[in-house]
Structure formats: structure tokens, C-alpha cells
CSV table of C-alpha atoms in Angstrom, one decimal:
chain,number,residue,atom,x,y,z
A,1,MET,CA,4.7,46.3,31.6
A,2,GLY,CA,5.3,42.5,31.3
A,3,GLN,CA,1.9,42.0,29.6
A,4,ILE,CA,2.6,44.5,27.2
A,5,ASN,CA,5.6,43.0,26.1
A,6,GLN,CA,4.3,39.6,25.7
A,7,SER,CA,1.8,40.9,23.2
A,8,ASN,CA,4.2,42.2,20.8
A,9,PHE,CA,5.3,39.2,19.1
A,10,VAL,CA,3.6,36.5,17.2
A,11,PHE,CA,4.7,33.2,16.2
A,12,PHE,CA,2.7,31.0,13.2
A,13,GLN,CA,3.1,28.3,11.1
A,14,PHE,CA,1.1,27.3,7.9
A,15,LYS,CA,-1.4,24.5,8.6
A,16,PRO,CA,-0.8,21.1,6.6
A,17,ASN,CA,-3.6,20.9,4.7
A,18,ILE,CA,-5.6,24.3,3.9
A,19,VAL,CA,-8.4,23.7,1.7
A,20,LYS,CA,-10.4,26.4,-0.1
A,21,LYS,CA,-14.1,25.5,-0.6
A,22,SER,CA,-16.3,26.9,-3.5
A,23,GLY,CA,-18.0,30.1,-2.5
A,24,LYS,CA,-16.5,30.5,0.6
A,25,PRO,CA,-13.4,32.8,1.6
A,26,VAL,CA,-10.2,32.0,3.2
A,27,TYR,CA,-9.7,33.5,6.2
A,28,LEU,CA,-6.1,33.9,7.6
A,29,THR,CA,-6.8,31.8,10.5
A,30,ASP,CA,-7.9,29.1,8.3
A,31,ALA,CA,-4.5,28.7,7.0
A,32,ILE,CA,-2.1,29.5,9.8
A,33,ASP,CA,-1.8,27.9,13.4
A,34,ILE,CA,-1.0,31.4,15.1
A,35,PHE,CA,0.7,31.9,18.8
A,36,CYS,CA,0.0,35.0,20.1
A,37,SER,CA,-2.0,37.2,22.7
A,38,GLN,CA,-5.8,37.6,23.0
A,39,HIS,CA,-6.1,41.0,21.4
A,40,VAL,CA,-4.2,40.2,18.4
A,41,GLU,CA,-5.8,37.0,17.7
A,42,GLU,CA,-8.8,39.2,17.7
A,43,ALA,CA,-7.6,41.7,15.3
A,44,ILE,CA,-6.5,39.1,12.6
A,45,ARG,CA,-9.8,37.1,13.1
A,46,ASP,CA,-11.7,38.8,10.0
A,47,ILE,CA,-8.4,38.9,7.3
A,48,VAL,CA,-9.5,37.1,4.4
A,49,ILE,CA,-6.2,35.8,2.3
A,50,LEU,CA,-8.6,34.4,-0.6
A,51,PRO,CA,-12.1,36.2,-1.6
A,52,ALA,CA,-14.9,34.1,-1.9
A,53,HIS,CA,-14.8,33.9,-5.7
A,54,HIS,CA,-11.4,32.9,-6.0
A,55,ASP,CA,-11.7,29.3,-7.9
A,56,ARG,CA,-8.0,28.0,-8.2
A,57,ASN,CA,-4.8,26.7,-6.2
A,58,HIS,CA,-3.2,29.4,-4.7
A,59,ILE,CA,0.1,29.5,-2.8
A,60,VAL,CA,0.5,31.8,0.1
A,61,THR,CA,3.7,32.7,1.4
A,62,ALA,CA,5.1,33.8,4.8
A,63,ILE,CA,5.5,37.1,3.6
A,64,GLU,CA,2.1,37.7,2.6
A,65,VAL,CA,0.8,37.0,5.9
A,66,ILE,CA,3.4,38.5,7.8
A,67,ARG,CA,2.3,41.8,5.8
A,68,LEU,CA,-1.3,41.2,6.5
A,69,ILE,CA,-0.4,41.0,10.3
A,70,ASN,CA,1.6,43.8,10.2
A,71,GLU,CA,-0.8,46.0,8.5
A,72,SER,CA,-3.5,45.1,10.6
A,73,THR,CA,-1.8,45.1,14.4
A,74,GLY,CA,1.2,46.9,13.8
A,75,ILE,CA,3.3,44.3,15.3
A,76,SER,CA,6.7,43.6,13.5
A,77,ASP,CA,8.1,41.2,15.7
A,78,ILE,CA,6.4,38.3,13.5
A,79,HIS,CA,7.9,34.6,13.3
A,80,VAL,CA,7.5,31.9,10.7
A,81,ILE,CA,8.0,28.2,12.1
A,82,GLY,CA,8.3,25.7,9.5
A,83,ASP,CA,7.9,26.0,5.9
A,84,GLY,CA,7.7,29.4,4.3
A,85,LYS,CA,4.9,29.0,1.8
A,86,ALA,CA,2.0,27.0,1.7
A,87,LEU,CA,-0.8,25.8,-1.0
A,88,ILE,CA,-4.2,26.6,-0.7
A,89,GLU,CA,-6.2,23.9,-2.6
A,90,TYR,CA,-9.2,24.4,-4.5
A,91,LYS,CA,-12.0,22.4,-3.9
A,92,GLU,CA,-15.2,22.1,-5.8
A,93,GLN,CA,-17.9,21.0,-3.3
A,94,LYS,CA,-20.0,18.6,-4.8
A,95,PRO,CA,-23.1,17.3,-3.5
A,96,SER,CA,-22.4,14.2,-2.2
A,97,ASN,CA,-24.7,11.3,-2.9
A,98,ALA,CA,-24.3,8.6,-0.7
A,99,LEU,CA,-26.1,6.0,-3.5
A,100,ILE,CA,-23.6,6.9,-6.0
A,101,GLU,CA,-20.5,6.4,-3.4
A,102,TRP,CA,-21.9,3.3,-2.9
A,103,LEU,CA,-22.4,2.3,-6.6
A,104,ARG,CA,-18.7,3.2,-6.9
A,105,LEU,CA,-17.8,1.1,-4.2
A,106,VAL,CA,-19.6,-2.0,-5.5
A,107,ALA,CA,-18.6,-1.3,-9.4
A,108,THR,CA,-14.6,-1.2,-7.6
A,109,ALA,CA,-15.2,-4.2,-5.8
A,110,LEU,CA,-16.4,-6.3,-8.6
A,111,LEU,CA,-14.0,-5.0,-11.0
A,112,LEU,CA,-11.1,-6.1,-8.5
A,113,MET,CA,-12.9,-9.3,-7.2
A,114,ILE,CA,-13.1,-10.9,-11.0
A,115,GLY,CA,-9.9,-9.2,-12.0
A,116,SER,CA,-8.0,-10.9,-9.5
A,117,GLY,CA,-10.0,-14.1,-9.4
A,118,LEU,CA,-8.9,-14.0,-13.5
A,119,ALA,CA,-6.0,-13.2,-13.0
A,120,ILE,CA,-4.8,-16.2,-10.4
A,121,MET,CA,-6.6,-18.5,-13.2
A,122,TYR,CA,-4.0,-17.2,-15.7
A,123,PHE,CA,-1.2,-17.5,-13.4
A,124,HIS,CA,-2.2,-21.0,-12.5
A,125,ALA,CA,-2.1,-21.9,-16.0
A,126,ASP,CA,0.9,-19.9,-17.0
A,127,VAL,CA,3.0,-21.5,-14.2
A,128,ASN,CA,1.6,-24.9,-14.9
A,129,MET,CA,0.7,-25.3,-11.2
A,130,HIS,CA,-1.4,-28.5,-11.6
A,131,GLN,CA,1.7,-30.6,-12.7
A,132,VAL,CA,3.2,-29.4,-9.5
A,133,HIS,CA,0.4,-30.2,-7.5
A,134,SER,CA,0.1,-33.5,-8.9
A,135,ALA,CA,3.8,-34.1,-8.3
A,136,LEU,CA,3.7,-33.0,-4.6
A,137,HIS,CA,0.3,-35.4,-4.3
A,138,TYR,CA,2.7,-38.3,-5.0
A,139,ILE,CA,5.9,-37.1,-3.4
A,140,ILE,CA,3.8,-36.7,-0.4
A,141,THR,CA,1.0,-39.6,-0.1
A,142,GLY,CA,2.7,-41.8,-2.9
A,143,GLU,CA,-0.5,-42.3,-4.7
A,144,LYS,CA,-0.9,-40.7,-8.4
A,145,SER,CA,-4.0,-38.3,-8.7
A,146,ALA,CA,-4.6,-36.1,-11.8
A,147,ARG,CA,-7.0,-33.7,-9.7
A,148,PRO,CA,-5.3,-33.7,-6.2
A,149,LEU,CA,-8.0,-31.5,-4.4
A,150,LEU,CA,-6.5,-32.4,-1.1
A,151,ILE,CA,-4.0,-29.9,-1.9
A,152,SER,CA,-5.6,-27.4,-4.2
A,153,ILE,CA,-8.7,-26.3,-2.0
A,154,PRO,CA,-6.6,-25.8,1.2
A,155,TYR,CA,-4.0,-24.0,-1.1
A,156,SER,CA,-6.9,-22.0,-2.4
A,157,ILE,CA,-7.8,-20.8,1.0
A,158,GLY,CA,-4.3,-20.2,2.0
A,159,ILE,CA,-4.0,-17.3,-1.0
A,160,GLY,CA,-6.9,-15.6,0.6
A,161,ILE,CA,-5.1,-15.8,4.3
A,162,GLY,CA,-1.8,-14.9,2.6
A,163,ILE,CA,-3.5,-11.6,0.9
A,164,ALA,CA,-5.0,-10.8,4.6
A,165,VAL,CA,-1.5,-11.2,6.2
A,166,PHE,CA,0.0,-9.1,3.5
A,167,PHE,CA,-1.8,-6.0,3.9
A,168,ASP,CA,-2.5,-6.7,7.9
A,169,VAL,CA,-6.4,-7.0,7.3
A,170,PHE,CA,-6.4,-8.5,10.9
A,171,SER,CA,-5.6,-5.4,12.8
A,172,ILE,CA,-8.4,-3.2,11.2
A,173,GLY,CA,-10.0,-0.9,13.7
A,174,LYS,CA,-7.3,-1.7,16.1
A,175,LYS,CA,-5.4,1.1,17.6
A,176,LYS,CA,-2.3,0.3,15.5
A,177,LYS,CA,1.2,1.1,16.2
A,178,LYS,CA,2.5,0.6,12.9
A,179,PRO,CA,0.7,1.7,9.5
A,180,GLY,CA,0.2,-0.8,7.4
A,181,PRO,CA,1.3,-1.0,3.5
A,182,LEU,CA,-2.1,0.6,2.3
A,183,GLU,CA,-2.0,3.3,4.8
A,184,LEU,CA,1.5,3.8,3.4
A,185,GLU,CA,1.3,3.8,0.0
A,186,VAL,CA,-1.9,6.3,0.1
A,187,TYR,CA,-0.1,8.6,2.4
A,188,THR,CA,3.5,8.6,0.0
A,189,TYR,CA,0.6,8.9,-2.9
A,190,GLU,CA,-1.2,12.2,-1.6
A,191,LYS,CA,2.1,13.7,-0.3
A,192,GLU,CA,3.5,13.4,-3.9
A,193,ILE,CA,0.8,15.1,-5.1
A,194,SER,CA,0.2,17.6,-3.0
A,195,SER,CA,4.2,18.6,-3.6
A,196,TYR,CA,3.7,18.5,-7.2
A,197,ARG,CA,0.5,21.0,-7.1
A,198,LYS,CA,2.7,23.3,-4.9
A,199,ASP,CA,5.3,23.2,-7.3
A,200,GLU,CA,3.2,23.3,-10.4
A,201,GLU,CA,1.5,26.1,-8.8
A,202,GLU,CA,4.8,28.2,-8.2
A,203,ASN,CA,6.0,27.9,-11.7
A,204,GLU,CA,2.5,29.3,-12.8
A,205,GLY,CA,3.0,31.7,-10.8
A,206,ASP,CA,6.0,33.2,-12.2
B,1,MET,CA,31.5,-38.4,-20.7
B,2,LYS,CA,34.4,-36.5,-20.6
B,3,TRP,CA,35.7,-35.0,-17.5
B,4,GLU,CA,36.0,-31.4,-19.4
B,5,SER,CA,32.6,-31.4,-20.3
B,6,MET,CA,31.4,-32.7,-16.8
B,7,LEU,CA,33.3,-29.7,-15.4
B,8,LEU,CA,31.4,-27.2,-18.0
B,9,GLU,CA,28.4,-28.8,-17.1
B,10,VAL,CA,28.9,-28.5,-13.2
B,11,LEU,CA,29.8,-24.7,-13.9
B,12,ILE,CA,26.7,-24.2,-15.5
B,13,GLY,CA,24.6,-25.5,-13.1
B,14,LEU,CA,26.4,-23.8,-10.1
B,15,ALA,CA,26.3,-20.8,-12.2
B,16,GLY,CA,22.5,-20.9,-13.1
B,17,GLY,CA,21.7,-21.8,-9.7
B,18,LEU,CA,23.6,-19.0,-8.4
B,19,VAL,CA,21.6,-16.5,-10.6
B,20,VAL,CA,18.1,-17.7,-10.0
B,21,GLY,CA,19.0,-18.0,-6.1
B,22,GLY,CA,20.0,-14.5,-5.8
B,23,GLY,CA,16.3,-13.6,-8.1
B,24,LEU,CA,14.5,-15.1,-6.0
B,25,SER,CA,15.8,-14.0,-2.5
B,26,THR,CA,15.8,-10.3,-4.2
B,27,LEU,CA,12.3,-10.7,-5.4
B,28,PHE,CA,11.2,-12.0,-2.1
B,29,ILE,CA,12.9,-9.1,-0.1
B,30,ALA,CA,12.5,-6.2,-3.2
B,31,LEU,CA,8.7,-7.3,-2.9
B,32,GLY,CA,8.6,-6.7,0.8
B,33,ILE,CA,7.1,-10.1,1.5
B,34,ALA,CA,10.0,-11.1,4.1
B,35,PRO,CA,10.2,-7.4,5.5
B,36,ARG,CA,6.7,-7.4,6.0
B,37,LEU,CA,6.8,-10.9,7.8
B,38,VAL,CA,9.3,-9.9,10.1
B,39,SER,CA,7.8,-6.4,11.0
B,40,LEU,CA,4.5,-8.1,11.8
B,41,SER,CA,6.0,-10.8,14.0
B,42,GLY,CA,7.6,-7.8,15.3
B,43,LYS,CA,10.8,-10.0,16.0
B,44,LYS,CA,14.0,-8.6,14.6
B,45,LYS,CA,16.5,-10.1,16.3
B,46,TYR,CA,15.5,-13.7,14.6
B,47,MET,CA,16.0,-12.4,10.9
B,48,PHE,CA,18.6,-14.9,10.5
B,49,LEU,CA,15.5,-17.0,10.6
B,50,VAL,CA,14.2,-15.4,7.8
B,51,LYS,CA,17.0,-15.9,5.9
B,52,LEU,CA,17.7,-19.4,6.9
B,53,SER,CA,14.3,-20.3,5.9
B,54,ILE,CA,14.3,-18.9,2.5
B,55,LEU,CA,18.0,-20.9,1.8
B,56,ALA,CA,16.5,-23.8,3.4
B,57,GLY,CA,13.0,-24.2,1.3
B,58,THR,CA,14.6,-23.4,-1.5
B,59,PHE,CA,17.2,-25.7,-1.2
B,60,LEU,CA,14.7,-28.9,-0.1
B,61,SER,CA,12.2,-27.6,-2.7
B,62,SER,CA,15.0,-28.2,-5.2
B,63,LEU,CA,16.4,-31.4,-4.0
B,64,VAL,CA,13.0,-33.0,-3.8
B,65,TYR,CA,12.5,-31.7,-7.7
B,66,VAL,CA,15.5,-33.4,-8.9
B,67,MET,CA,16.2,-36.0,-7.0
B,68,ASP,CA,12.7,-38.1,-6.9
B,69,LEU,CA,12.6,-38.1,-3.2
B,70,ARG,CA,9.7,-39.5,-1.6
B,71,PHE,CA,8.0,-38.6,1.9
B,72,SER,CA,5.1,-40.8,2.9
B,73,ILE,CA,3.7,-38.4,5.5
B,74,GLY,CA,0.1,-38.6,4.7
B,75,LYS,CA,-2.6,-36.5,3.5
B,76,PHE,CA,-3.2,-34.3,6.8
B,77,ALA,CA,0.3,-33.0,6.1
B,78,LEU,CA,-0.1,-32.4,2.4
B,79,SER,CA,-3.3,-30.2,3.3
B,80,VAL,CA,-1.3,-28.5,5.9
B,81,ILE,CA,2.0,-27.6,3.6
B,82,ALA,CA,-0.8,-26.5,1.0
B,83,ILE,CA,-2.2,-23.9,2.8
B,84,PHE,CA,1.5,-22.4,3.4
B,85,MET,CA,1.7,-22.8,-0.4
B,86,GLY,CA,-1.4,-21.0,-0.9
B,87,ILE,CA,-0.5,-17.8,2.3
B,88,PHE,CA,2.9,-17.2,0.1
B,89,VAL,CA,1.2,-17.0,-3.2
B,90,GLY,CA,-1.3,-15.1,-1.8
B,91,MET,CA,1.2,-12.5,-0.5
B,92,LEU,CA,3.4,-12.4,-3.3
B,93,ALA,CA,0.6,-12.1,-5.6
B,94,SER,CA,-0.7,-9.0,-3.5
B,95,ALA,CA,3.0,-8.0,-3.5
B,96,LEU,CA,2.9,-7.7,-7.2
B,97,ALA,CA,-0.5,-5.8,-7.1
B,98,GLU,CA,0.9,-3.2,-4.9
B,99,VAL,CA,3.9,-2.5,-6.5
B,100,LEU,CA,1.6,-1.5,-9.4
B,101,ASP,CA,-0.3,0.6,-6.9
B,102,VAL,CA,-3.6,-1.1,-8.6
B,103,LEU,CA,-5.9,-0.7,-5.1
B,104,TYR,CA,-4.8,3.0,-4.5
B,105,ILE,CA,-4.8,3.8,-7.9
B,106,VAL,CA,-8.6,2.2,-8.4
B,107,ALA,CA,-9.6,3.2,-5.6
B,108,SER,CA,-8.4,7.1,-5.7
B,109,TYR,CA,-10.2,7.5,-9.6
B,110,ALA,CA,-13.6,6.1,-8.0
B,111,GLU,CA,-13.1,8.8,-4.9
B,112,ILE,CA,-13.5,5.5,-2.1
B,113,ILE,CA,-10.1,5.9,-0.8
B,114,LYS,CA,-11.9,5.4,3.0
B,115,PHE,CA,-13.6,2.1,1.5
B,116,ILE,CA,-9.8,1.0,0.1
B,117,TYR,CA,-10.0,-2.0,3.1
B,118,ILE,CA,-13.4,-3.0,1.3
B,119,LEU,CA,-11.8,-3.4,-1.6
B,120,VAL,CA,-8.8,-5.8,0.0
B,121,PHE,CA,-11.7,-8.1,0.9
B,122,ALA,CA,-12.9,-7.9,-2.3
B,123,ILE,CA,-9.8,-9.1,-3.8
B,124,ILE,CA,-9.6,-11.8,-1.0
B,125,ILE,CA,-12.8,-13.2,-2.1
B,126,GLY,CA,-12.2,-13.1,-5.8
B,127,LYS,CA,-8.4,-14.8,-5.5
B,128,ILE,CA,-10.3,-17.4,-3.4
B,129,ALA,CA,-13.1,-17.6,-5.6
B,130,GLY,CA,-10.6,-17.6,-8.9
B,131,SER,CA,-8.6,-20.0,-7.6
B,132,LEU,CA,-11.1,-22.8,-6.4
B,133,ILE,CA,-13.1,-22.1,-9.9
B,134,TYR,CA,-10.0,-23.0,-11.6
B,135,TRP,CA,-9.2,-26.4,-9.5
B,136,LEU,CA,-12.9,-27.8,-8.7
B,137,ALA,CA,-14.5,-26.6,-12.6
B,138,PRO,CA,-13.5,-29.0,-15.3
B,139,GLY,CA,-11.8,-27.6,-18.3
B,140,PHE,CA,-9.1,-26.0,-16.9
B,141,TYR,CA,-6.5,-28.4,-16.9
């Protein structure tokens, strides 16, 4: 008796990132995490919410999910946990080419390397840094020098250390307690983009 | 010099200093340099030390700049100071770049988000090389 009672409810929540790959259908179980009894899980395993040929983003609502589960199992005690709708993001599957990816990486790295090198030169020239270095050299050692390399070379190395400290590169690969600034940046950006897409899709649906 | 004009000069100097000092601290905090250093060292209770050192640093350096002071503490100290100068400028430059989201935009455009830290190393190498070229190659200054 107790077992029958237990089998009469369903709890589900949407998975955070639902991706529709081209040429493959999205099953209900791809989109939600579900808590229910074994036979309900088996009953809903084959429900498709997006057919294979669908080729754009789609918003799936909790109402739709509830209807689908109800139609196939007859259960009416269905609870949503969390958001009432979720975005199914369509992603075209490009054949990933390792060589092209490496070329992109090299090109980007070169761009940033040359660009940041140039930027630091502009900066030094712009703020007349050699005057400051010469003055500091005079103040500290008492000798006049037009090219105080004793200050300029350690300074240049310091710039590299400063960037490394800022991006916290020393803790790459370690189990980190805190996310670095880059992780945070990537996280916020992706979140913003996904919430933008969700809203966009909803507006188009109306 | 009349006392009125002296008073005016003192007022102008004080007002200018207030604005510059406020602006400078805001810059360091808004760019996330001071907060990041505090969070990296993980010592929140020594927060006053951060404020104090920014204060002392700016005050001392403006004193040195204005008053024609001279410390003969030798060349080794000079190089040590220079490393700290560089670290700070490096942090400042990365903070400025980060405000503009340079790294993320470039990496996502090229679809290489997972390699984003390699790009950080590219920037480090680029900055050091650029700076060394500026100081060592003839003709820049």
C-alpha cells in the first residue's frame, strides 16, 4: 500500500544547461532532473520534447513538462522545484578540428602578446616614465643616469609578476577555494548571455 | 607675497590634493587592485594596513617629489623597489584590461575559452618583452 502511495508523485527541476545537438532529439530526461519511482521513470524515458529536426533555441515550460508526464503516466501530483521554464540551447555540431583550434590559440596569443607589449610601450612614453626612473635613480643612488637600467629591468620583470598576481596564475591547477577574476568574468558573461537568450526566445514566442 | 595670495595658493593646493588623493584611492579600489590583494593574502582583519600603506605611499612619494629629498640606500634597494613598482604597474594594466573584458571577448570570439590562461601567459610575456624593448632598445626615449 505504502509503495503505491510513494509512486504517485513526481518532483522535477530543470537542468541548468540544456543543449540540443543538431540531428538528435531532446528527451524529457535530458532536460529535467527527476525524483519519482522506478516505473514512472521508465514510463517517461522515451518522451521527446524536441524532435531531431528542430534547429533553433526553444523555451520549455514546466506546464508542458507536467502535461507530458501526466499524459504518459496519469500522475497528477507533479511538483516543480525552481524555475518554471528553461532554455534549450540549439548548438550546431561543428566537426572540431584540433589544428584549427591550435591555430586560433596561437593567433590569439600572438595578438594579445604583441598588443600588450605595444600598449606598455605607449604607456611608458605617454607618462614620461624614463624621467621618473632617472629621478628615482638620482634620489636613491645619488648618481645621475640617463638610462637607469638598474631600475628599468627589475621594473619590467615586476610587470609580469604583477599580471600573474592579478590573475592569480600561481594557483592554476590547484583545487581552489576562491574563483579568480577570470573565472568570475567568464561566469558572469555566460550567465548574462544565457539569460539574454532566454528572454529573447520568450519575446519571440509571444 | 601677500598673505591673501598665499592663503589662496594653500587652498588651491589643498583642494587639488584632496581631489587627486580621493581619485587615486577610488581608482585602486574600483579597479579591484586593493580588494584583490586583500583577498589573495586572505587577511581581512589587516584591512587598515592596506589603507595605511596606500596613504603612506602616496604621501611619501609626493614628499619626495616636492622636497628634493635624497636617500643614499644603494643600488640593490633600487632594484628591489623597481620590482615592486613593476608589480603594481602590471596589476594596474591587467585591471584596466579586465575592466574592458579584453581577454574574455577575444577568447570567446576565437572559441578558446578553455585556453584562457594560456592567453594570460601570452600577455605576461608580451608585457615583459615590450617593456624590456622600450628600456633597452635605443631610440625610445
